[in-house]
Each structure stands twice: as C-alpha cells, then as structure tokens.
Amino acid sequence: MSEKRGRAAVVVLGDIGRSPRMQYHALSLARQASLKVDIVAYGGSDPHAAILEHPSICIHRMTEWPKFTQNLPWVLRCLMLLLKPTFQFIVLLWYLCIKIPAPDLFLVQNPPSVPTLVAVKWASWLRRSVFIVDWHNFGYTLLGLSLGRGSRFVALYRWFEKHYGQQADGSLCVTKAMQHELAQNWGIRATVLYDQPPEFFHPSSLVEKHRLFLKLDKDLRYFEGIRDCINHGSGDIKTEERSDSLFTTTTGAGIAEKSNRPALIVSSTSWTPDEDFGILLEAAVMYDRRVAAILNEDDSEQEEVFWDRMNNGRQYLYPRLLFIITGKGPEKEKYEQKIKKLHLRRVAFRTMWLSAEDYPLLLGSADLGVCLHTSSSGLDLPMKVVDMFGCGLPVCAVSYSCIEELVKVERNGLLFSSSSELADQLLALFKGFPDECDALRSLRNGAIETRSSAAWASEWEANAKPLLLEVTSQNSS
C-alpha cells in the first residue's frame, strides 16, 4: 500500500472523539498498513491518547456550521436546512482537495451520507484516489426517525446514499445482515468487519477501580437537585478527606471492595430518538417497587431512616443500584428532568461525560452494562456493547433483528423487549449481590471469553486490509 503515496485520509462528518470505529481505523492504517493518516473531522471531544500521540496521524478539525442557527425562527431554520449541507460540502472539498496531501485512499464513515459521500467521491476523482465507504448504518433510516419513512426528502436522501455508495471502489460494513441488504437491494458488495475493542478496553484492576472511583467521587456523591440512596450522608465528610470511595476501601492489607457497595450499571447513550431511555427509567421504578414488595418493606418509613441503615452496612437480599449514564446528545436534559422526579428508594442515576481514557476504566469497573440501541435500520450493531465486552462486562440489550450476531443470550448477556422484562433481569442477576449472584458471574465469564476470542487488530488484518490492498492496487495499475 506504500508503493504510491503512502497516505490515507479518514473522513468523518462528526465529532472524531465520538467516532471510535474511525479512530480504530486510523490506528490500524498507521500501525498495520504503515501509512501516514490524515483524519478530517469535527472537533468537540478529544480522541483517545493513542491517536493524539501517534506520529503518523494528523487530525484536521473542520469549521462547523454555526450553532446559533438552531435558535432562529422556524422559517429561517428551514432555509438553513438547505444552506447547511452546501456549507458542509464546500468545507469538505476544501479540506479533502487542498488542505491535506493527496492520499492513496479516502475511507469515509456513513452515515451521514449527504453531503459526505458526494464530497469524497468528487475529491477521490480529482486526486486520483481510492474511495472506500464504511457502512455503520443507513443515513436515510436515521432521517426517517424525524421526518417519517414516507417523506419525499427521505426518498431523495436514500437515492443520493445509494447512488454515491455504488460509486465507491470498496465497501466495509458492520454486520452480515447489512452485507446482505447492500448486496440484494443496493447492488453493493461489502466486506463485513465486525467491531472489536482495541487493547485499551480491558477489565479494570482493583487499583484502577479505586483510583477511578476516587476521581469521580464528587460527581457520584453530589448530584444537583437530587437526594437519594447514594448521596445520603455524604455531606458529613469533606471530599478532600476521603480515602475510601463508594465502592472500595483501604485496609491494612491494601484495597478491598465494600461488601455493602451499590451494584454499578453503565449505559452509554447518544440521547437520540433511536434509543428509548424511558425503558430504563421504567425498569428502575419496577425494580424499586418489586424489591420493596418482595422484602415486605414499610412504605411509610422515612427515607432518611432507610438510607441510614443502608449506609451503616446492613446487608439486603437485593442491592442498591447506581446507574451511570454516559454520553452527550439532544434529549439528555429532558431525561435528567424526568430522573429528578422519580424519588426512588434504592436506585440512583448519574449522568456524565468521561474522557477517552476514563471511559474504558468505568466499563471495566462496572457490574453490568445496559444497551438501549434499537437501530434505525435494524442492520447495525451497537459499538458500545462491543466496548463493554472488551472490558469483560456482561450486557442486557434491547432485542432487535440482528443483535444476536453480537449478544449471545445467557452466554455473555441477555435481551429484553420491555421495561418489565429488563426489571425481571435486574432482579434475577443481582439477587444476593455481591457474593451470591451466580447468574451474573456466569455472564461475566462469558463476556471475558468473548473479549479473548477476537481483537480489532486481527479482525482488521483479516478483513479490511485485504480489501484496501485490492482496491489500491487496482487503482495504481
């Protein structure tokens, strides 16, 4: 691949820090294909340190569409919908055709499809480069969530996506189901490259857990406008005086996990309509009420008295649950307001955004992952679950058409179709926590086996690299 220019351009019309698969592509192109890599994307969130520190990778952060346009009157916003893709198209062409050196290949993330695929196709023609699409999903199905599948605009978007997708020199996709759809209905031959976590996703050691929980202690114990089973009594101790965290303690023998610690559940979300976060809130309410009924608790008992017993080390058949919800997105504030109105006795929520280095540590420190991704097309798999398995974290995920390509029921996770089903799974998995929950332990072992069975580098070497070699050699001959 180095016989021509020895360069590749990775193109993302989005925040590169929130595009893990394209970050991994960039690393593989630099490490395994020995190419110099130019990433053309938006800023916002920092990518992983491995990207920033690699001498052969350069990030070019494009100028973004002004955010003030979101607050314009409705009529002007409609006009902006036409101007925005034109602005993005011009900026993309400027970077792809002038700002970066001519590459051997352009590797572009889809979606979004408009104007990305058009701009990259034009740039590849002008610079005599290979044009490769990595299909994460279909852009027209995402657009259909807001406009409706019957919209003429959605139909036009689909035409652009299909037309320019067919003009690519090669294609990668994330599932066998998507590969079949592309072949049968789009006339596109794609190679399946399953998402795999890179090496920095792994189960956290006890020392790593302790350091992370101390670092996050303030965010976990203090949540504005909410009093719950986690932050009750936290005001008595100054943060700087803490040597223990919510989950770990220091002893003469070293660091140990607390026997009455909450169960830690992590859910990563983009806070978008294709993830119904209400399912998780309803399941939390059901867990809270069902445990109270099972234990025949007195609902009239004051919450402060109940929480005092919990914090003083009393063991319960079912633990407190702490849900940490990570991510950024448009519906975050709406759900945060809903969370504040729940008033649960043994369940608490925290929302936060973690650095690229802390996020894997959190997954590796958690007891369970929850995935609410349903896929607008029904043909893609959630990268967040891949990352969870990389950290040996078992998962409860929403069931849809191709999710079983990733989640193996009762081996590394469970599938649910309703909030009631998820509540039942939480009850079954956490009964007797932390020492007597055999079902959860079995799923964790399965997640660790899943982690050890494959890695991104080997998957990329076996599937992506041969495709890149084939199309670049054809282009140079």
CSV table of C-alpha atoms in Angstrom, one decimal:
chain,number,residue,atom,x,y,z
A,1,MET,CA,0.0,0.0,0.0
A,2,SER,CA,3.0,2.3,0.3
A,3,GLU,CA,4.1,2.0,-3.3
A,4,LYS,CA,2.2,5.1,-4.4
A,5,ARG,CA,1.9,7.9,-1.8
A,6,GLY,CA,1.8,6.1,1.5
A,7,ARG,CA,-1.1,8.1,2.8
A,8,ALA,CA,-4.7,7.6,3.8
A,9,ALA,CA,-7.5,10.0,4.7
A,10,VAL,CA,-10.2,9.1,7.2
A,11,VAL,CA,-13.3,11.3,6.8
A,12,VAL,CA,-15.9,11.8,9.5
A,13,LEU,CA,-18.6,14.4,9.2
A,14,GLY,CA,-18.9,14.4,13.0
A,15,ASP,CA,-17.0,14.6,16.3
A,16,ILE,CA,-14.0,12.3,15.9
A,17,GLY,CA,-13.9,11.8,19.7
A,18,ARG,CA,-17.3,10.2,19.5
A,19,SER,CA,-16.4,8.0,16.4
A,20,PRO,CA,-14.5,5.1,18.0
A,21,ARG,CA,-14.6,2.8,14.9
A,22,MET,CA,-13.0,5.5,12.7
A,23,GLN,CA,-10.3,6.1,15.4
A,24,TYR,CA,-9.5,2.4,15.3
A,25,HIS,CA,-9.3,2.5,11.5
A,26,ALA,CA,-6.9,5.4,11.7
A,27,LEU,CA,-4.7,3.5,14.2
A,28,SER,CA,-4.7,0.3,12.0
A,29,LEU,CA,-3.9,2.3,8.9
A,30,ALA,CA,-0.9,3.8,10.7
A,31,ARG,CA,0.2,0.7,12.6
A,32,GLN,CA,-0.7,-2.3,10.4
A,33,ALA,CA,-0.6,-0.7,6.9
A,34,SER,CA,2.3,1.7,7.7
A,35,LEU,CA,0.5,4.7,6.2
A,36,LYS,CA,0.5,8.3,7.2
A,37,VAL,CA,-3.1,9.1,8.2
A,38,ASP,CA,-5.0,12.4,7.9
A,39,ILE,CA,-8.2,12.5,9.9
A,40,VAL,CA,-10.7,15.0,8.6
A,41,ALA,CA,-13.5,15.6,11.1
A,42,TYR,CA,-15.1,18.0,13.6
A,43,GLY,CA,-13.6,18.7,17.0
A,44,GLY,CA,-15.6,18.6,20.2
A,45,SER,CA,-14.4,15.6,22.2
A,46,ASP,CA,-10.8,14.5,22.4
A,47,PRO,CA,-10.0,11.2,20.8
A,48,HIS,CA,-8.0,8.5,22.6
A,49,ALA,CA,-4.4,9.4,23.6
A,50,ALA,CA,-3.2,6.7,21.2
A,51,ILE,CA,-4.5,8.8,18.3
A,52,LEU,CA,-3.1,12.1,19.6
A,53,GLU,CA,0.3,10.6,20.3
A,54,HIS,CA,0.9,8.6,17.1
A,55,PRO,CA,3.5,10.3,15.0
A,56,SER,CA,1.9,9.2,11.7
A,57,ILE,CA,-1.6,10.5,12.5
A,58,CYS,CA,-2.7,14.1,12.0
A,59,ILE,CA,-6.1,15.5,12.8
A,60,HIS,CA,-7.6,18.2,10.7
A,61,ARG,CA,-10.6,19.8,12.5
A,62,MET,CA,-13.0,21.3,10.1
A,63,THR,CA,-15.0,24.5,10.6
A,64,GLU,CA,-18.5,23.6,11.8
A,65,TRP,CA,-21.9,25.1,10.9
A,66,PRO,CA,-22.7,27.9,13.3
A,67,LYS,CA,-24.8,26.7,16.3
A,68,PHE,CA,-26.8,29.9,16.7
A,69,THR,CA,-28.9,28.8,13.6
A,70,GLN,CA,-30.7,26.3,15.9
A,71,ASN,CA,-32.4,29.2,17.7
A,72,LEU,CA,-33.6,31.0,14.6
A,73,PRO,CA,-37.4,31.3,13.7
A,74,TRP,CA,-38.9,28.2,12.1
A,75,VAL,CA,-39.0,29.8,8.5
A,76,LEU,CA,-35.3,30.7,8.7
A,77,ARG,CA,-34.4,27.2,10.1
A,78,CYS,CA,-36.0,25.6,7.0
A,79,LEU,CA,-33.8,27.8,4.8
A,80,MET,CA,-30.8,26.8,6.9
A,81,LEU,CA,-31.6,23.1,6.2
A,82,LEU,CA,-30.7,23.8,2.6
A,83,LEU,CA,-27.7,26.0,3.3
A,84,LYS,CA,-26.1,23.7,5.9
A,85,PRO,CA,-25.3,20.8,3.5
A,86,THR,CA,-24.0,23.3,0.9
A,87,PHE,CA,-21.7,24.9,3.5
A,88,GLN,CA,-20.5,21.4,4.7
A,89,PHE,CA,-19.9,20.3,1.1
A,90,ILE,CA,-17.6,23.3,0.4
A,91,VAL,CA,-15.7,22.9,3.6
A,92,LEU,CA,-15.2,19.2,3.0
A,93,LEU,CA,-13.9,19.8,-0.6
A,94,TRP,CA,-11.5,22.5,0.7
A,95,TYR,CA,-10.0,20.1,3.2
A,96,LEU,CA,-10.0,17.0,1.0
A,97,CYS,CA,-8.7,18.6,-2.1
A,98,ILE,CA,-6.4,21.4,-0.8
A,99,LYS,CA,-5.7,21.3,2.9
A,100,ILE,CA,-4.4,17.7,3.1
A,101,PRO,CA,-1.8,15.9,1.0
A,102,ALA,CA,-3.2,13.7,-1.8
A,103,PRO,CA,-3.9,10.2,-0.3
A,104,ASP,CA,-3.9,6.7,-1.8
A,105,LEU,CA,-7.4,6.2,-0.3
A,106,PHE,CA,-10.3,8.0,1.3
A,107,LEU,CA,-12.1,6.0,4.0
A,108,VAL,CA,-15.4,7.7,4.8
A,109,GLN,CA,-17.9,6.9,7.6
A,110,ASN,CA,-21.5,6.6,6.5
A,111,PRO,CA,-23.9,8.0,7.8
A,112,PRO,CA,-24.1,10.9,7.4
A,113,SER,CA,-24.4,10.4,3.6
A,114,VAL,CA,-25.2,14.0,2.4
A,115,PRO,CA,-23.0,15.7,1.6
A,116,THR,CA,-20.2,13.4,2.7
A,117,LEU,CA,-20.4,10.7,0.0
A,118,VAL,CA,-20.7,13.3,-2.7
A,119,ALA,CA,-17.7,15.4,-1.5
A,120,VAL,CA,-15.5,12.3,-1.0
A,121,LYS,CA,-16.4,10.9,-4.4
A,122,TRP,CA,-15.5,14.2,-6.1
A,123,ALA,CA,-12.3,14.5,-4.1
A,124,SER,CA,-11.3,11.0,-5.0
A,125,TRP,CA,-11.8,11.7,-8.7
A,126,LEU,CA,-9.9,15.0,-8.6
A,127,ARG,CA,-7.0,13.5,-6.6
A,128,ARG,CA,-7.0,10.1,-8.3
A,129,SER,CA,-7.5,8.3,-5.0
A,130,VAL,CA,-9.5,5.2,-4.0
A,131,PHE,CA,-12.9,5.8,-2.4
A,132,ILE,CA,-14.0,3.4,0.3
A,133,VAL,CA,-17.2,3.6,2.4
A,134,ASP,CA,-17.5,2.1,5.9
A,135,TRP,CA,-21.2,1.5,6.3
A,136,HIS,CA,-22.2,1.9,10.0
A,137,ASN,CA,-25.9,2.3,9.3
A,138,PHE,CA,-28.1,3.9,6.6
A,139,GLY,CA,-28.5,7.7,6.7
A,140,TYR,CA,-32.0,7.7,5.2
A,141,THR,CA,-33.3,5.5,8.0
A,142,LEU,CA,-31.9,7.9,10.6
A,143,LEU,CA,-33.5,10.8,8.8
A,144,GLY,CA,-36.8,8.8,8.7
A,145,LEU,CA,-36.9,8.9,12.5
A,146,SER,CA,-37.7,12.6,12.5
A,147,LEU,CA,-39.3,13.1,9.1
A,148,GLY,CA,-41.1,9.7,8.6
A,149,ARG,CA,-40.2,7.0,6.2
A,150,GLY,CA,-42.8,8.2,3.7
A,151,SER,CA,-41.2,11.7,3.3
A,152,ARG,CA,-40.1,12.7,-0.2
A,153,PHE,CA,-37.0,14.2,1.4
A,154,VAL,CA,-36.1,10.8,2.9
A,155,ALA,CA,-36.6,9.2,-0.5
A,156,LEU,CA,-34.3,11.7,-2.1
A,157,TYR,CA,-31.7,11.2,0.6
A,158,ARG,CA,-31.9,7.4,0.0
A,159,TRP,CA,-31.3,7.9,-3.7
A,160,PHE,CA,-28.2,10.0,-3.0
A,161,GLU,CA,-26.9,7.5,-0.5
A,162,LYS,CA,-27.4,4.5,-2.9
A,163,HIS,CA,-26.1,6.3,-6.0
A,164,TYR,CA,-22.9,7.5,-4.4
A,165,GLY,CA,-22.5,4.4,-2.3
A,166,GLN,CA,-22.5,2.3,-5.6
A,167,GLN,CA,-19.7,4.5,-6.9
A,168,ALA,CA,-17.3,3.6,-4.2
A,169,ASP,CA,-14.3,1.4,-5.1
A,170,GLY,CA,-14.9,-0.7,-2.0
A,171,SER,CA,-17.2,-1.1,1.0
A,172,LEU,CA,-17.0,-2.3,4.6
A,173,CYS,CA,-20.0,-2.9,6.8
A,174,VAL,CA,-20.7,-3.9,10.4
A,175,THR,CA,-23.0,-6.9,10.2
A,176,LYS,CA,-23.9,-9.9,7.9
A,177,ALA,CA,-27.4,-8.6,7.8
A,178,MET,CA,-26.2,-5.2,6.4
A,179,GLN,CA,-24.0,-7.1,3.9
A,180,HIS,CA,-27.0,-9.0,2.7
A,181,GLU,CA,-29.1,-5.8,2.4
A,182,LEU,CA,-26.4,-4.0,0.5
A,183,ALA,CA,-25.9,-6.9,-1.9
A,184,GLN,CA,-29.6,-7.7,-2.6
A,185,ASN,CA,-31.2,-4.2,-2.7
A,186,TRP,CA,-28.3,-1.8,-3.3
A,187,GLY,CA,-26.1,-3.7,-5.7
A,188,ILE,CA,-23.1,-3.1,-3.4
A,189,ARG,CA,-20.6,-5.8,-2.4
A,190,ALA,CA,-19.4,-5.2,1.1
A,191,THR,CA,-16.9,-6.9,3.4
A,192,VAL,CA,-18.0,-7.5,6.9
A,193,LEU,CA,-15.7,-6.0,9.5
A,194,TYR,CA,-17.2,-6.6,13.0
A,195,ASP,CA,-16.5,-4.0,15.6
A,196,GLN,CA,-13.9,-5.1,18.1
A,197,PRO,CA,-12.5,-3.2,21.0
A,198,PRO,CA,-8.8,-2.1,20.9
A,199,GLU,CA,-6.3,-3.1,23.5
A,200,PHE,CA,-7.1,-0.2,25.9
A,201,PHE,CA,-10.5,-1.7,26.7
A,202,HIS,CA,-9.9,-4.4,29.4
A,203,PRO,CA,-11.3,-5.4,32.8
A,204,SER,CA,-10.1,-2.9,35.4
A,205,SER,CA,-7.8,-4.0,38.3
A,206,LEU,CA,-8.8,-3.2,41.9
A,207,VAL,CA,-6.2,-0.4,42.0
A,208,GLU,CA,-7.6,1.1,38.8
A,209,LYS,CA,-11.1,0.9,40.2
A,210,HIS,CA,-10.1,2.6,43.4
A,211,ARG,CA,-8.4,5.4,41.6
A,212,LEU,CA,-11.2,6.0,39.2
A,213,PHE,CA,-13.9,6.0,41.9
A,214,LEU,CA,-11.9,8.5,44.0
A,215,LYS,CA,-11.5,10.6,40.9
A,216,LEU,CA,-15.3,10.5,40.2
A,217,ASP,CA,-16.3,10.7,43.9
A,218,LYS,CA,-17.6,14.2,43.9
A,219,ASP,CA,-19.7,13.6,40.7
A,220,LEU,CA,-21.1,10.3,42.2
A,221,ARG,CA,-21.9,11.6,45.7
A,222,TYR,CA,-23.3,15.0,44.7
A,223,PHE,CA,-26.0,15.3,42.1
A,224,GLU,CA,-27.6,18.7,41.8
A,225,GLY,CA,-31.3,18.7,42.9
A,226,ILE,CA,-31.4,15.1,43.9
A,227,ARG,CA,-31.3,13.3,47.3
A,228,ASP,CA,-31.0,9.5,47.0
A,229,CYS,CA,-29.5,6.4,48.5
A,230,ILE,CA,-26.1,7.2,47.1
A,231,ASN,CA,-25.5,10.8,48.4
A,232,HIS,CA,-27.4,10.5,51.7
A,233,GLY,CA,-25.0,11.4,54.4
A,234,SER,CA,-22.2,12.4,52.1
A,235,GLY,CA,-22.2,16.0,53.3
A,236,ASP,CA,-20.6,14.9,56.6
A,237,ILE,CA,-17.2,14.2,55.1
A,238,LYS,CA,-15.2,16.6,53.0
A,239,THR,CA,-14.2,15.3,49.6
A,240,GLU,CA,-10.5,16.0,50.1
A,241,GLU,CA,-10.5,13.9,53.3
A,242,ARG,CA,-11.8,10.7,51.6
A,243,SER,CA,-9.5,7.7,51.2
A,244,ASP,CA,-12.5,5.4,50.6
A,245,SER,CA,-14.9,5.5,47.6
A,246,LEU,CA,-18.5,4.4,47.3
A,247,PHE,CA,-17.3,1.0,46.1
A,248,THR,CA,-13.8,0.5,47.6
A,249,THR,CA,-12.0,0.9,50.9
A,250,THR,CA,-8.4,0.9,52.0
A,251,THR,CA,-7.4,-1.6,54.7
A,252,GLY,CA,-4.1,-2.6,56.3
A,253,ALA,CA,-3.9,-5.3,53.6
A,254,GLY,CA,-4.5,-2.9,50.8
A,255,ILE,CA,-7.6,-2.1,48.7
A,256,ALA,CA,-10.8,-4.1,49.0
A,257,GLU,CA,-14.3,-3.8,47.6
A,258,LYS,CA,-17.0,-2.9,50.1
A,259,SER,CA,-19.4,-5.7,51.0
A,260,ASN,CA,-22.4,-3.3,51.0
A,261,ARG,CA,-21.5,-1.4,47.9
A,262,PRO,CA,-24.1,-0.5,45.3
A,263,ALA,CA,-24.3,-2.5,42.1
A,264,LEU,CA,-22.8,-0.4,39.3
A,265,ILE,CA,-24.7,-0.4,36.0
A,266,VAL,CA,-23.4,1.6,33.0
A,267,SER,CA,-25.4,2.7,29.9
A,268,SER,CA,-23.8,4.7,27.1
A,269,THR,CA,-26.2,6.7,25.0
A,270,SER,CA,-26.2,9.5,22.4
A,271,TRP,CA,-29.5,10.7,23.8
A,272,THR,CA,-31.2,10.4,20.4
A,273,PRO,CA,-34.7,9.2,19.4
A,274,ASP,CA,-33.4,5.7,18.3
A,275,GLU,CA,-32.7,4.9,22.0
A,276,ASP,CA,-35.8,4.9,24.2
A,277,PHE,CA,-34.3,5.9,27.5
A,278,GLY,CA,-37.7,5.7,29.1
A,279,ILE,CA,-37.5,1.9,29.1
A,280,LEU,CA,-34.6,2.1,31.6
A,281,LEU,CA,-36.3,4.6,33.8
A,282,GLU,CA,-39.5,2.4,33.9
A,283,ALA,CA,-37.4,-0.7,34.7
A,284,ALA,CA,-35.7,1.2,37.6
A,285,VAL,CA,-39.0,2.1,39.1
A,286,MET,CA,-40.2,-1.5,38.7
A,287,TYR,CA,-37.1,-2.8,40.4
A,288,ASP,CA,-37.5,-0.4,43.3
A,289,ARG,CA,-41.1,-1.4,43.8
A,290,ARG,CA,-40.7,-5.1,43.3
A,291,VAL,CA,-37.9,-5.3,45.8
A,292,ALA,CA,-39.9,-3.4,48.4
A,293,ALA,CA,-42.8,-5.9,47.8
A,294,ILE,CA,-40.5,-9.0,48.0
A,295,LEU,CA,-38.9,-7.8,51.2
A,296,ASN,CA,-42.3,-6.6,52.6
A,297,GLU,CA,-40.9,-3.2,53.4
A,298,ASP,CA,-42.9,-0.5,55.1
A,299,ASP,CA,-43.5,2.3,52.6
A,300,SER,CA,-44.4,4.7,55.3
A,301,GLU,CA,-40.8,4.5,56.8
A,302,GLN,CA,-38.9,7.7,56.3
A,303,GLU,CA,-36.3,7.6,53.5
A,304,GLU,CA,-33.6,9.0,55.8
A,305,VAL,CA,-34.0,6.2,58.3
A,306,PHE,CA,-34.0,3.6,55.5
A,307,TRP,CA,-30.9,5.1,53.9
A,308,ASP,CA,-29.1,5.3,57.3
A,309,ARG,CA,-29.4,1.5,57.6
A,310,MET,CA,-28.1,1.1,54.1
A,311,ASN,CA,-25.1,3.3,54.6
A,312,ASN,CA,-24.3,1.7,58.0
A,313,GLY,CA,-23.6,-1.6,56.3
A,314,ARG,CA,-26.8,-3.6,56.7
A,315,GLN,CA,-27.0,-6.3,54.1
A,316,TYR,CA,-30.0,-6.7,51.8
A,317,LEU,CA,-31.0,-9.5,49.6
A,318,TYR,CA,-31.2,-7.0,46.7
A,319,PRO,CA,-28.6,-4.2,46.4
A,320,ARG,CA,-28.8,-0.5,45.7
A,321,LEU,CA,-28.4,0.1,42.0
A,322,LEU,CA,-26.4,3.0,40.7
A,323,PHE,CA,-26.9,3.7,37.0
A,324,ILE,CA,-24.1,5.8,35.4
A,325,ILE,CA,-25.3,7.2,32.0
A,326,THR,CA,-22.5,8.5,29.8
A,327,GLY,CA,-22.8,10.4,26.6
A,328,LYS,CA,-23.9,13.7,25.0
A,329,GLY,CA,-27.0,14.4,22.9
A,330,PRO,CA,-30.2,16.4,22.3
A,331,GLU,CA,-32.5,14.6,24.7
A,332,LYS,CA,-30.2,14.5,27.7
A,333,GLU,CA,-31.8,17.5,29.6
A,334,LYS,CA,-35.3,16.1,29.1
A,335,TYR,CA,-34.5,12.8,30.7
A,336,GLU,CA,-32.5,14.4,33.5
A,337,GLN,CA,-35.6,16.3,34.5
A,338,LYS,CA,-37.5,13.0,34.5
A,339,ILE,CA,-34.9,11.4,36.7
A,340,LYS,CA,-35.2,14.2,39.3
A,341,LYS,CA,-38.9,13.4,39.7
A,342,LEU,CA,-38.6,9.6,40.3
A,343,HIS,CA,-37.9,9.6,44.1
A,344,LEU,CA,-36.6,6.1,44.2
A,345,ARG,CA,-35.5,4.4,47.5
A,346,ARG,CA,-32.8,2.0,46.3
A,347,VAL,CA,-31.9,3.2,42.8
A,348,ALA,CA,-29.9,6.3,41.8
A,349,PHE,CA,-28.9,7.8,38.5
A,350,ARG,CA,-25.9,9.9,37.5
A,351,THR,CA,-25.2,11.4,34.0
A,352,MET,CA,-21.7,12.3,33.0
A,353,TRP,CA,-19.2,12.6,30.1
A,354,LEU,CA,-15.9,10.8,30.6
A,355,SER,CA,-12.6,11.2,28.9
A,356,ALA,CA,-11.5,8.7,26.3
A,357,GLU,CA,-9.1,7.3,29.0
A,358,ASP,CA,-11.6,7.1,31.9
A,359,TYR,CA,-14.5,5.6,29.9
A,360,PRO,CA,-12.8,2.1,29.4
A,361,LEU,CA,-11.9,2.1,33.1
A,362,LEU,CA,-15.5,2.8,34.0
A,363,LEU,CA,-16.7,-0.1,31.8
A,364,GLY,CA,-14.1,-2.4,33.3
A,365,SER,CA,-15.2,-1.4,36.9
A,366,ALA,CA,-19.0,-1.9,36.4
A,367,ASP,CA,-21.1,-4.9,37.2
A,368,LEU,CA,-23.5,-4.8,34.2
A,369,GLY,CA,-24.0,-2.8,31.0
A,370,VAL,CA,-27.4,-1.8,29.6
A,371,CYS,CA,-27.8,-1.0,25.9
A,372,LEU,CA,-31.0,0.7,24.6
A,373,HIS,CA,-29.9,1.0,21.0
A,374,THR,CA,-32.5,-0.3,18.6
A,375,SER,CA,-31.0,0.7,15.2
A,376,SER,CA,-33.0,2.8,12.7
A,377,SER,CA,-32.3,0.2,10.0
A,378,GLY,CA,-32.3,-2.9,12.2
A,379,LEU,CA,-29.0,-3.8,10.5
A,380,ASP,CA,-26.2,-2.3,12.6
A,381,LEU,CA,-24.7,-3.3,15.9
A,382,PRO,CA,-24.0,-1.0,18.9
A,383,MET,CA,-20.3,-0.2,19.3
A,384,LYS,CA,-21.0,0.4,23.0
A,385,VAL,CA,-21.7,-3.3,23.6
A,386,VAL,CA,-18.5,-4.2,21.8
A,387,ASP,CA,-16.6,-1.9,24.1
A,388,MET,CA,-18.4,-3.4,27.1
A,389,PHE,CA,-17.4,-7.0,26.1
A,390,GLY,CA,-13.9,-5.7,25.6
A,391,CYS,CA,-13.9,-4.8,29.3
A,392,GLY,CA,-15.4,-8.2,30.3
A,393,LEU,CA,-18.7,-6.5,31.1
A,394,PRO,CA,-21.9,-8.5,30.6
A,395,VAL,CA,-24.8,-6.7,28.9
A,396,CYS,CA,-28.6,-6.5,28.9
A,397,ALA,CA,-29.6,-5.2,25.5
A,398,VAL,CA,-32.8,-4.3,23.6
A,399,SER,CA,-33.7,-7.1,21.2
A,400,TYR,CA,-33.9,-6.4,17.5
A,401,SER,CA,-33.3,-8.2,14.2
A,402,CYS,CA,-29.6,-8.7,14.1
A,403,ILE,CA,-28.4,-8.1,17.7
A,404,GLU,CA,-27.8,-11.8,18.2
A,405,GLU,CA,-24.8,-11.5,15.9
A,406,LEU,CA,-23.2,-9.8,18.9
A,407,VAL,CA,-25.1,-10.7,22.1
A,408,LYS,CA,-25.3,-14.4,22.8
A,409,VAL,CA,-28.2,-15.0,25.2
A,410,GLU,CA,-27.2,-16.5,28.6
A,411,ARG,CA,-23.6,-16.6,27.5
A,412,ASN,CA,-22.4,-13.0,27.5
A,413,GLY,CA,-25.7,-11.2,28.0
A,414,LEU,CA,-29.5,-11.1,28.0
A,415,LEU,CA,-32.0,-9.5,25.6
A,416,PHE,CA,-35.2,-7.6,26.6
A,417,SER,CA,-38.2,-6.2,24.7
A,418,SER,CA,-39.9,-4.2,27.5
A,419,SER,CA,-39.1,-2.4,30.7
A,420,SER,CA,-40.8,-5.2,32.7
A,421,GLU,CA,-38.5,-7.7,31.1
A,422,LEU,CA,-35.5,-5.6,32.0
A,423,ALA,CA,-36.7,-5.2,35.6
A,424,ASP,CA,-37.0,-9.0,35.8
A,425,GLN,CA,-33.5,-9.4,34.6
A,426,LEU,CA,-32.1,-6.9,37.1
A,427,LEU,CA,-33.9,-8.8,39.9
A,428,ALA,CA,-32.5,-12.2,38.7
A,429,LEU,CA,-28.9,-11.0,38.2
A,430,PHE,CA,-28.4,-9.0,41.4
A,431,LYS,CA,-30.2,-11.2,43.9
A,432,GLY,CA,-27.6,-11.9,46.6
A,433,PHE,CA,-25.1,-9.3,45.3
A,434,PRO,CA,-22.2,-9.2,45.5
A,435,ASP,CA,-21.2,-12.7,46.6
A,436,GLU,CA,-24.1,-15.0,45.7
A,437,CYS,CA,-25.2,-13.9,42.2
A,438,ASP,CA,-24.2,-16.9,40.1
A,439,ALA,CA,-26.1,-15.9,37.0
A,440,LEU,CA,-24.3,-12.5,36.8
A,441,ARG,CA,-20.9,-14.2,37.4
A,442,SER,CA,-21.6,-16.7,34.6
A,443,LEU,CA,-22.4,-13.9,32.2
A,444,ARG,CA,-19.3,-12.0,33.2
A,445,ASN,CA,-17.2,-15.1,32.4
A,446,GLY,CA,-18.9,-15.3,29.0
A,447,ALA,CA,-18.1,-11.7,28.3
A,448,ILE,CA,-14.5,-12.2,29.2
A,449,GLU,CA,-14.4,-15.2,26.8
A,450,THR,CA,-15.9,-13.1,24.1
A,451,ARG,CA,-13.2,-10.5,24.7
A,452,SER,CA,-10.4,-13.0,24.4
A,453,SER,CA,-11.8,-14.6,21.2
A,454,ALA,CA,-11.2,-11.7,18.9
A,455,ALA,CA,-9.4,-8.3,18.7
A,456,TRP,CA,-9.7,-5.3,16.4
A,457,ALA,CA,-6.2,-5.7,15.1
A,458,SER,CA,-6.7,-9.3,14.0
A,459,GLU,CA,-10.2,-8.6,12.5
A,460,TRP,CA,-8.8,-5.6,10.6
A,461,GLU,CA,-5.9,-7.6,9.3
A,462,ALA,CA,-8.1,-10.4,8.1
A,463,ASN,CA,-10.9,-8.4,6.6
A,464,ALA,CA,-10.2,-4.7,6.0
A,465,LYS,CA,-6.6,-4.8,4.9
A,466,PRO,CA,-7.1,-7.3,2.0
A,467,LEU,CA,-9.9,-5.1,0.7
A,468,LEU,CA,-7.7,-1.9,0.9
A,469,LEU,CA,-4.8,-3.7,-0.8
A,470,GLU,CA,-7.0,-5.0,-3.6
A,471,VAL,CA,-8.7,-1.7,-4.5
A,472,THR,CA,-5.5,0.4,-4.1
A,473,SER,CA,-3.5,-2.0,-6.4
A,474,GLN,CA,-6.3,-1.8,-9.0
A,475,ASN,CA,-6.2,2.0,-8.8
A,476,SER,CA,-2.5,2.2,-9.3
A,477,SER,CA,-2.3,-0.3,-12.2
